[in-house]
PDB file of C-alpha atoms in Angstrom:
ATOM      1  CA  UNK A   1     196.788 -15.337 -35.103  1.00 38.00           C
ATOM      2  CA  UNK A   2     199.859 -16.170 -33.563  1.00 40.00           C
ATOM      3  CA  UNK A   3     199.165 -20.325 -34.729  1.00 43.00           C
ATOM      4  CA  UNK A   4     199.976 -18.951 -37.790  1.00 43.00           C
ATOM      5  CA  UNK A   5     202.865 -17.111 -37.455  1.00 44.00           C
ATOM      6  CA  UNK A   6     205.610 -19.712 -37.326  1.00 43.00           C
ATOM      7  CA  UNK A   7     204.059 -20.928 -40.732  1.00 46.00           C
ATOM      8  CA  UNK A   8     204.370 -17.617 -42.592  1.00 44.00           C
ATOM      9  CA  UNK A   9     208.067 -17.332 -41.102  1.00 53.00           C
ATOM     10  CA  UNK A  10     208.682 -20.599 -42.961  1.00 82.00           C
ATOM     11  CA  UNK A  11     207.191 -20.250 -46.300  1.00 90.00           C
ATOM     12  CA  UNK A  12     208.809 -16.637 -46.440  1.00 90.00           C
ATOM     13  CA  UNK A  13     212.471 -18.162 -45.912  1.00 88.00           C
ATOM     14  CA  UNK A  14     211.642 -21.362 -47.658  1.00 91.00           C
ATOM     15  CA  UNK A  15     210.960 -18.938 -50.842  1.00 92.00           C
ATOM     16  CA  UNK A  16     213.813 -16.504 -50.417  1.00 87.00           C
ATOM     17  CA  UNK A  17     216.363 -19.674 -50.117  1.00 85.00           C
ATOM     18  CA  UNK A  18     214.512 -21.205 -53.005  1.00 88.00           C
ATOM     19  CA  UNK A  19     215.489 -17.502 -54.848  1.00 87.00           C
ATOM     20  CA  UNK A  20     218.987 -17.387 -53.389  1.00 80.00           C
ATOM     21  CA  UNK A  21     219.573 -21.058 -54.650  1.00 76.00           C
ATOM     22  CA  UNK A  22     218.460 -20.417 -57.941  1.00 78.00           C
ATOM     23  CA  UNK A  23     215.732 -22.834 -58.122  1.00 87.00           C
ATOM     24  CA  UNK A  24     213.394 -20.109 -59.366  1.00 90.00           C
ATOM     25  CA  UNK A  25     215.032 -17.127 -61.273  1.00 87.00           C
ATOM     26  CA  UNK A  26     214.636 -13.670 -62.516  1.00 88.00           C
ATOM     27  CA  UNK A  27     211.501 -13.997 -64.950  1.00 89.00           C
ATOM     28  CA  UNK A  28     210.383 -16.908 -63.173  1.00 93.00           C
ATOM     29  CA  UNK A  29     206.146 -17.333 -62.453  1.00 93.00           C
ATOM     30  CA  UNK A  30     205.543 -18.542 -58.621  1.00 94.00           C
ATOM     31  CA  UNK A  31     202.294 -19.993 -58.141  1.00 91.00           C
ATOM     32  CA  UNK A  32     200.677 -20.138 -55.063  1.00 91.00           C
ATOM     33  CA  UNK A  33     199.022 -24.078 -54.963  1.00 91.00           C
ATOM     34  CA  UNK A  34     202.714 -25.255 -56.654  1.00 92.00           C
ATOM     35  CA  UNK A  35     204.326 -23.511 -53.808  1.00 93.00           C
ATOM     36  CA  UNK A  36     202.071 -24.717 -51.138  1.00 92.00           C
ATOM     37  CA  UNK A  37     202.605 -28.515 -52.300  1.00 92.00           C
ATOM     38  CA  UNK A  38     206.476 -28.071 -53.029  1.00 92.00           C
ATOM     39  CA  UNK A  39     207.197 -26.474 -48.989  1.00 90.00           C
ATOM     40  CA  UNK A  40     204.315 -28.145 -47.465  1.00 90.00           C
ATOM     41  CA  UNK A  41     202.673 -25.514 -45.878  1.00 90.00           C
ATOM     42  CA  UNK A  42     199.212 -24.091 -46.827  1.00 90.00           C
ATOM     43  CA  UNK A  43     198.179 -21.653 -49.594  1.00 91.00           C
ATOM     44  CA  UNK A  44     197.470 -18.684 -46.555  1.00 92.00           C
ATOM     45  CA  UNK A  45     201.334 -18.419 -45.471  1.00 92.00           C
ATOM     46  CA  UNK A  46     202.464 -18.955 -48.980  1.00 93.00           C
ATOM     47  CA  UNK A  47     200.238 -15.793 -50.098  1.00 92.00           C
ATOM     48  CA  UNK A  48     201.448 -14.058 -46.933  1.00 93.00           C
ATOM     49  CA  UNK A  49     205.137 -14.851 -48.244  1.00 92.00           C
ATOM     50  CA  UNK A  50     204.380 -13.644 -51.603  1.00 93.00           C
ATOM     51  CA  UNK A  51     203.332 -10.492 -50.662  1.00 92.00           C
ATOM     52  CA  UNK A  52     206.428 -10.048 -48.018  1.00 91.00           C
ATOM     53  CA  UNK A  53     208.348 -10.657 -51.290  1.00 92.00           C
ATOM     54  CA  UNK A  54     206.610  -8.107 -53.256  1.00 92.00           C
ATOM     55  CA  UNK A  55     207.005  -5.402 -50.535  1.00 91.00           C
ATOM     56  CA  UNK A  56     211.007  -6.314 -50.475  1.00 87.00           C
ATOM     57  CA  UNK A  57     211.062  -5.886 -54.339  1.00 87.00           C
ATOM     58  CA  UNK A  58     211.997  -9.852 -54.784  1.00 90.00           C
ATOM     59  CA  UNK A  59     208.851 -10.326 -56.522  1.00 93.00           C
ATOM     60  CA  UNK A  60     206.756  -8.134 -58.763  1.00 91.00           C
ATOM     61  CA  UNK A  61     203.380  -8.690 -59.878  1.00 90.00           C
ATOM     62  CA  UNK A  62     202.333 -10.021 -63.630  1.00 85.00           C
ATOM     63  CA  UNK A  63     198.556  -9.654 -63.954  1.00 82.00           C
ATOM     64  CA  UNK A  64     197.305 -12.122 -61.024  1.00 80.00           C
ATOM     65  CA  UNK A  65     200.896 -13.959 -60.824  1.00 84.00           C
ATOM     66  CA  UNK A  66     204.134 -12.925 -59.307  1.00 92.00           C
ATOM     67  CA  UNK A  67     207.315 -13.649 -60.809  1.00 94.00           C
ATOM     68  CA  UNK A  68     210.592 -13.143 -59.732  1.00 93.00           C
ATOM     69  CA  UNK A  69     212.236  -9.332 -60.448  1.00 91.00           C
ATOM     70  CA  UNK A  70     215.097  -9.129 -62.269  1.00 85.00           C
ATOM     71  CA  UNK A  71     217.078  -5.812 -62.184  1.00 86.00           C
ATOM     72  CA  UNK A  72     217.884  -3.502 -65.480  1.00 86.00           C
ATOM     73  CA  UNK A  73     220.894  -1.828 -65.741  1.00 87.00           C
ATOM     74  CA  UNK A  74     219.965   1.274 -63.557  1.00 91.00           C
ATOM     75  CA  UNK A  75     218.514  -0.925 -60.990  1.00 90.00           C
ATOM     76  CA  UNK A  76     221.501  -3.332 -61.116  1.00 91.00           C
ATOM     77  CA  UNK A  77     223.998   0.423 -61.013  1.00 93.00           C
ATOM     78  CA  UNK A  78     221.977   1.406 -58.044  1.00 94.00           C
ATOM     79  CA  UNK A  79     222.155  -1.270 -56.042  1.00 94.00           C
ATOM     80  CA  UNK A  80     225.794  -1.490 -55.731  1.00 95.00           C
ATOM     81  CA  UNK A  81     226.148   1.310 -55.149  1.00 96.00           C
ATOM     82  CA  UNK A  82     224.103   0.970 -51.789  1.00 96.00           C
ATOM     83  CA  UNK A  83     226.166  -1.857 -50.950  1.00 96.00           C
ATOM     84  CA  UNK A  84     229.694  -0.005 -51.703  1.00 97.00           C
ATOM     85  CA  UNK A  85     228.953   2.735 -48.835  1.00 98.00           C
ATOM     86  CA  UNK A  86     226.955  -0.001 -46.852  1.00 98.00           C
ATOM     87  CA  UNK A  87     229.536  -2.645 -46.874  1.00 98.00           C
ATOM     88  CA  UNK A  88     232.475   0.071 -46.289  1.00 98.00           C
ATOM     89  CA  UNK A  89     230.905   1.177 -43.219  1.00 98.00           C
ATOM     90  CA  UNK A  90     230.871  -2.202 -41.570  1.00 98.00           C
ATOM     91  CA  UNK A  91     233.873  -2.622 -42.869  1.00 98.00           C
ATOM     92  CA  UNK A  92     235.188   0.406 -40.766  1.00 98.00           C
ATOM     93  CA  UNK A  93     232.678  -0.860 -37.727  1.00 98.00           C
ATOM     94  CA  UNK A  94     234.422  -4.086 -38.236  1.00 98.00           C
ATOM     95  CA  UNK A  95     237.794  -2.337 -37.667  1.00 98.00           C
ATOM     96  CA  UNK A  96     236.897  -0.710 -34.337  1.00 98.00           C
ATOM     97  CA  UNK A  97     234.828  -3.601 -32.935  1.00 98.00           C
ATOM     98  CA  UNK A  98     235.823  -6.750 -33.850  1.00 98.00           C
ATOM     99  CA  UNK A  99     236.554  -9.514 -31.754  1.00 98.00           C
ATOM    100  CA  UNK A 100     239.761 -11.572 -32.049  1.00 98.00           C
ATOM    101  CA  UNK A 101     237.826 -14.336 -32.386  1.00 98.00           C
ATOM    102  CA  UNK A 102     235.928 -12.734 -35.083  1.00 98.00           C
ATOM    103  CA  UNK A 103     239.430 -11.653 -36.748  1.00 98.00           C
ATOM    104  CA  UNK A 104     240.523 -15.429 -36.732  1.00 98.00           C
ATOM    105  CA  UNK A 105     237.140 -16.523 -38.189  1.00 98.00           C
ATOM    106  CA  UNK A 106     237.680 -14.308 -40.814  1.00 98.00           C
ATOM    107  CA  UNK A 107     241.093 -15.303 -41.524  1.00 98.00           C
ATOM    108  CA  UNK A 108     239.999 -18.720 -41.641  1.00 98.00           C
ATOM    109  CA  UNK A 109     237.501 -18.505 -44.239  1.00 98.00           C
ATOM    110  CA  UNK A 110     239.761 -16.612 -46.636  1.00 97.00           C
ATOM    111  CA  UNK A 111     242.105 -19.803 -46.435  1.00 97.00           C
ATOM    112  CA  UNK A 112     239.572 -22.491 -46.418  1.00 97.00           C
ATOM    113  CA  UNK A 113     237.988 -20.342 -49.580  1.00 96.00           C
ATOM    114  CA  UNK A 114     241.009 -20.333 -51.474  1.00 95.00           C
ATOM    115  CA  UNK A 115     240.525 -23.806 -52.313  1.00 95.00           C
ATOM    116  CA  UNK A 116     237.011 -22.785 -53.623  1.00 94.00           C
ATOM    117  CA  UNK A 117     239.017 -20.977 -56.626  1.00 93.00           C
ATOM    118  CA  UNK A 118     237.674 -22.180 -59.788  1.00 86.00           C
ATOM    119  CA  UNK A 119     233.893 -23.279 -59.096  1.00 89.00           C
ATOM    120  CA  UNK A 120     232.182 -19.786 -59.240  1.00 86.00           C
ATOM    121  CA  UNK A 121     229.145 -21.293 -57.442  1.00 84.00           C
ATOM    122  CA  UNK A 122     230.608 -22.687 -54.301  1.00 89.00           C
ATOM    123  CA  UNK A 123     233.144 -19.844 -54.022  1.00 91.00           C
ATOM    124  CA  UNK A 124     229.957 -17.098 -54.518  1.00 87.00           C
ATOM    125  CA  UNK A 125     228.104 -18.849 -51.446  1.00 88.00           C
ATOM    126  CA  UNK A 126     231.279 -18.843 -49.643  1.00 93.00           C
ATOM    127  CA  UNK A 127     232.051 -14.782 -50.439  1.00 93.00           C
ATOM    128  CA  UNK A 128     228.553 -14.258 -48.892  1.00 91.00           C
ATOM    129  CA  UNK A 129     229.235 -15.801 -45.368  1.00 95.00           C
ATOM    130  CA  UNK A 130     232.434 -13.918 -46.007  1.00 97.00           C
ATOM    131  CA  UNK A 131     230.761 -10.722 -46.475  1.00 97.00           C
ATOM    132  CA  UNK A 132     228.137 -11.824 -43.950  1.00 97.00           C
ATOM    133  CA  UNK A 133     230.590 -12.349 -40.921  1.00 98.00           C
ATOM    134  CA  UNK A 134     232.406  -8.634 -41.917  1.00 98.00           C
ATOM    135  CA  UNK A 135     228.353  -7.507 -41.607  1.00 98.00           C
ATOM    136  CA  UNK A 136     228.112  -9.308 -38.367  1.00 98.00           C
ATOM    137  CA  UNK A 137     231.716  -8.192 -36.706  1.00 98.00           C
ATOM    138  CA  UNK A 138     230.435  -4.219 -37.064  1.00 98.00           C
ATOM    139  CA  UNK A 139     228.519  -5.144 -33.991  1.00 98.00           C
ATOM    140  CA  UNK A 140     225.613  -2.782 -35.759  1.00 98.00           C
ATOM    141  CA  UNK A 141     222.078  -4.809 -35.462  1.00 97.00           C
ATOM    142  CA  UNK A 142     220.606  -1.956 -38.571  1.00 98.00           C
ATOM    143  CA  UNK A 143     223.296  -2.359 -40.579  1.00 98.00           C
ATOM    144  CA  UNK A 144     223.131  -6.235 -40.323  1.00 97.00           C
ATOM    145  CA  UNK A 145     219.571  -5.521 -41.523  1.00 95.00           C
ATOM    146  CA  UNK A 146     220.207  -3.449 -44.571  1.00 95.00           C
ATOM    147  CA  UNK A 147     222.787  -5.509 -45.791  1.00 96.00           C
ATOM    148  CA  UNK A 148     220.945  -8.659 -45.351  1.00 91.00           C
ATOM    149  CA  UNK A 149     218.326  -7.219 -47.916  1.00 88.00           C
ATOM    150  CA  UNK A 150     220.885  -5.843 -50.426  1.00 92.00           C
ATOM    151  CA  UNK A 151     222.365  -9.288 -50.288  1.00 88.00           C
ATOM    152  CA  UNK A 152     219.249 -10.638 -50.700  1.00 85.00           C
ATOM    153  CA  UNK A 153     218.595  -9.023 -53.904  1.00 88.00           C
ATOM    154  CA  UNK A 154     221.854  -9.172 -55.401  1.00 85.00           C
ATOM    155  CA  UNK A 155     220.126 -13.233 -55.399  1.00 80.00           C
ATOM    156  CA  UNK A 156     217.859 -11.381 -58.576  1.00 85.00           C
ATOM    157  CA  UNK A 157     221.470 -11.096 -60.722  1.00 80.00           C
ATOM    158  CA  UNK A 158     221.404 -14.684 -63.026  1.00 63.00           C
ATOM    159  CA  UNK A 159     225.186 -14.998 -62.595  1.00 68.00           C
ATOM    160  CA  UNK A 160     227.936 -14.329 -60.181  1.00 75.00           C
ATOM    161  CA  UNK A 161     230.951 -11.912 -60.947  1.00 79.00           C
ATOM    162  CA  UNK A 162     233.162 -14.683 -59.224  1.00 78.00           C
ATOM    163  CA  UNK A 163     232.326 -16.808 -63.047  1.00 74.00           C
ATOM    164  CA  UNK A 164     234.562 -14.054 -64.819  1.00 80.00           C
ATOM    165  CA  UNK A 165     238.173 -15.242 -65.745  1.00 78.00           C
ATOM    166  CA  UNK A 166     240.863 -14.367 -62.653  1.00 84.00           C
ATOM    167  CA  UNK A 167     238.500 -12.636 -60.734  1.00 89.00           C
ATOM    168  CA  UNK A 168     237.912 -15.350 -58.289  1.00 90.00           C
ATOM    169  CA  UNK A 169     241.929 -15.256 -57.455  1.00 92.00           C
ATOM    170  CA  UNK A 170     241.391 -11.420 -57.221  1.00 93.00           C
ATOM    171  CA  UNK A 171     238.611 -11.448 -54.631  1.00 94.00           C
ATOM    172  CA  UNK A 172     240.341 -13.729 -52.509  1.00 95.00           C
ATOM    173  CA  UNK A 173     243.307 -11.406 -52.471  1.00 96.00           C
ATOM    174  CA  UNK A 174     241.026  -8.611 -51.989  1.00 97.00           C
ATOM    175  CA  UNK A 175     239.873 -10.456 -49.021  1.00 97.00           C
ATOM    176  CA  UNK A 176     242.925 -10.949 -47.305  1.00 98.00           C
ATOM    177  CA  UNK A 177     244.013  -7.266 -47.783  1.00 98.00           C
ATOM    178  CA  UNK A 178     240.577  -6.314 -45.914  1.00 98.00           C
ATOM    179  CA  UNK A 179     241.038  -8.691 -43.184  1.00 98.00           C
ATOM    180  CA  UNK A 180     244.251  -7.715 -42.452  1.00 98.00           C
ATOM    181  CA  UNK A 181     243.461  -3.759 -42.287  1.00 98.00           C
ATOM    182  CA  UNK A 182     240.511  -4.869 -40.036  1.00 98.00           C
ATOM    183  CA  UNK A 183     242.790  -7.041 -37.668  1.00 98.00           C
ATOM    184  CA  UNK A 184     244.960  -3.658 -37.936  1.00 98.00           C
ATOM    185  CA  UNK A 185     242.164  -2.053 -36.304  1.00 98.00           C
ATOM    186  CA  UNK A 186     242.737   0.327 -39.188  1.00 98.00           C
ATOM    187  CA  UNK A 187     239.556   2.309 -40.020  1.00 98.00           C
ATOM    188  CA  UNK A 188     240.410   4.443 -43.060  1.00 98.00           C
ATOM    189  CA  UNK A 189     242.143   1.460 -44.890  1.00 98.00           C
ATOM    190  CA  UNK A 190     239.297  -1.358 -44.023  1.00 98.00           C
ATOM    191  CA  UNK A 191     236.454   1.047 -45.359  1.00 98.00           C
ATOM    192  CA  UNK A 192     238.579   1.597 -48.228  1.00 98.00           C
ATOM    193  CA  UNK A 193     239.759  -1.537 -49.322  1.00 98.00           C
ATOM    194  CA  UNK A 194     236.137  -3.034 -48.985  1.00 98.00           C
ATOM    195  CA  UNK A 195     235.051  -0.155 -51.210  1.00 98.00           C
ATOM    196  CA  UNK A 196     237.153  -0.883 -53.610  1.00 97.00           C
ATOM    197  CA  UNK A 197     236.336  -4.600 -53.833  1.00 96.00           C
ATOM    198  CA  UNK A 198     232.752  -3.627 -54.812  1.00 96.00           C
ATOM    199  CA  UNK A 199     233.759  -1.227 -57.105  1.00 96.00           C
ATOM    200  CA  UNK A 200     235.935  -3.999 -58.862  1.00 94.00           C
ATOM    201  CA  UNK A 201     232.951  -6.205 -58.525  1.00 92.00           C
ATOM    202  CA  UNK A 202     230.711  -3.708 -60.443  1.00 92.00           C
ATOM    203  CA  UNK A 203     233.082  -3.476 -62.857  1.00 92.00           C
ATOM    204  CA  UNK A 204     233.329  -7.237 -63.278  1.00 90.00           C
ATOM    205  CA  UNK A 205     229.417  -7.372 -64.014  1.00 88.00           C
ATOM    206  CA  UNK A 206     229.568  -4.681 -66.485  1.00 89.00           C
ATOM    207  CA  UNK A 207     231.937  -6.453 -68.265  1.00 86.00           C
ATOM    208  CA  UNK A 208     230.192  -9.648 -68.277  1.00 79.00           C
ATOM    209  CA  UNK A 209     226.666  -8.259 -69.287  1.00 75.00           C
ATOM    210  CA  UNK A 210     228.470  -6.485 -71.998  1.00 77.00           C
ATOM    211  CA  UNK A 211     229.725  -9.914 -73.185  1.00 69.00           C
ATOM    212  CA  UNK A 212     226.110 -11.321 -72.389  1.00 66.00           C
ATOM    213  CA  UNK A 213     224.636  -9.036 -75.030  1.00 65.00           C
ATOM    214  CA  UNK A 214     227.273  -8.851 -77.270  1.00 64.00           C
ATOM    215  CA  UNK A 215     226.362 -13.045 -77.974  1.00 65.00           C
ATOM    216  CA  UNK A 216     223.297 -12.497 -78.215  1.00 60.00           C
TER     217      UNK A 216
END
């Protein structure tokens, strides 16, 4: 039992950062012996994975297959509005807790990401570690967790809001107005202004599925 272990830990990552990559995408079939030979690892962890995946609501089942979710509008409304109160909270967390090293990190990335401004891909990996280090500076091991599965599944929307017009300037000042009222040790305004950037986010998305269908 435990031999095995270490295997099913791989295939399940190797899968979810084959997901968050988008090398398989919403709508996408996963088959076990294509998986097994892709990763390397056997058909038993792969299945294991699969069904990790399924429990998470990453996957869903089609017949005897599993293919990738993909979120409808409700699902899509839902989930950010999970991460709005989750992400505000560590946010605030991140306000009383944070280290000044963890302030300086943060500052860092919002200057080394400003450079990122105009490729929507490498500037939407690069909000996530963003995000990801706020998550981490709450000092808050449950929160940590949740968020790491709403991020996760934000990995089941096809594009990025970052690939709207402007809005990649916008988020990076949005950033630096949350770093700063974290490095203020500033509750009330941290919680707030990371709020808000989701909200603006949603909004984004909206606007760019609205577009979607509109072309269609």
């Amino acid at each position: 039992m435990t031999q095995g272990r270490p295997a099913q830990k791989d295939a399940y990552h190797l899968i979810l950062e084959a997901i968050d990559s988008g090398i398989y995408k919403p709508g996408d079939r996963l088959v076990e012996s294509e998986l097994a030979e892709r990763f390397g690892v056997s058909r038993t962890p792969i299945r294991e994975a699969l069904q990790r995946l399924e429990t998470q609501s990453l996957l869903e089942r089609d017949g005897r297959s599993m293919i990738v979710a993909s979120l409808d509008h409700n699902q899509m409304a839902e989930l950010y509005q999970v991460r709005r109160e989750l992400e505000g909270l560590a946010a605030r967390l991140a306000a009383r807790h944070a280290t000044a090293e963890e302030i300086a990190v943060l500052r860092e990335m919002v200057v080394a990401d400003d450079k990122l401004v105009g490729n929507p891909k490498a500037l939407s990996r690069a909000n996530r570690r963003f995000h990801e280090q706020i998550h981490l500076a709450s000092h808050n091991r449950y929160l940590v967790q949740q968020l790491d599965l709403v991020h996760r599944t934000m990995a089941l929307m096809a594009t990025t809001s970052l690939a709207a017009e402007g809005r990649g300037e916008i988020a990076q000042s949005e950033h630096k107005g949350i770093v700063e009222a974290i490095a203020a040790r500033n509750e009330d305004a941290a919680e707030k202004a990371l709020k808000d950037h989701i909200s603006i986010a949603f909004m984004t998305r909206l606007k760019l599925d609205a577009d979607s269908r509109e072309r269609r």
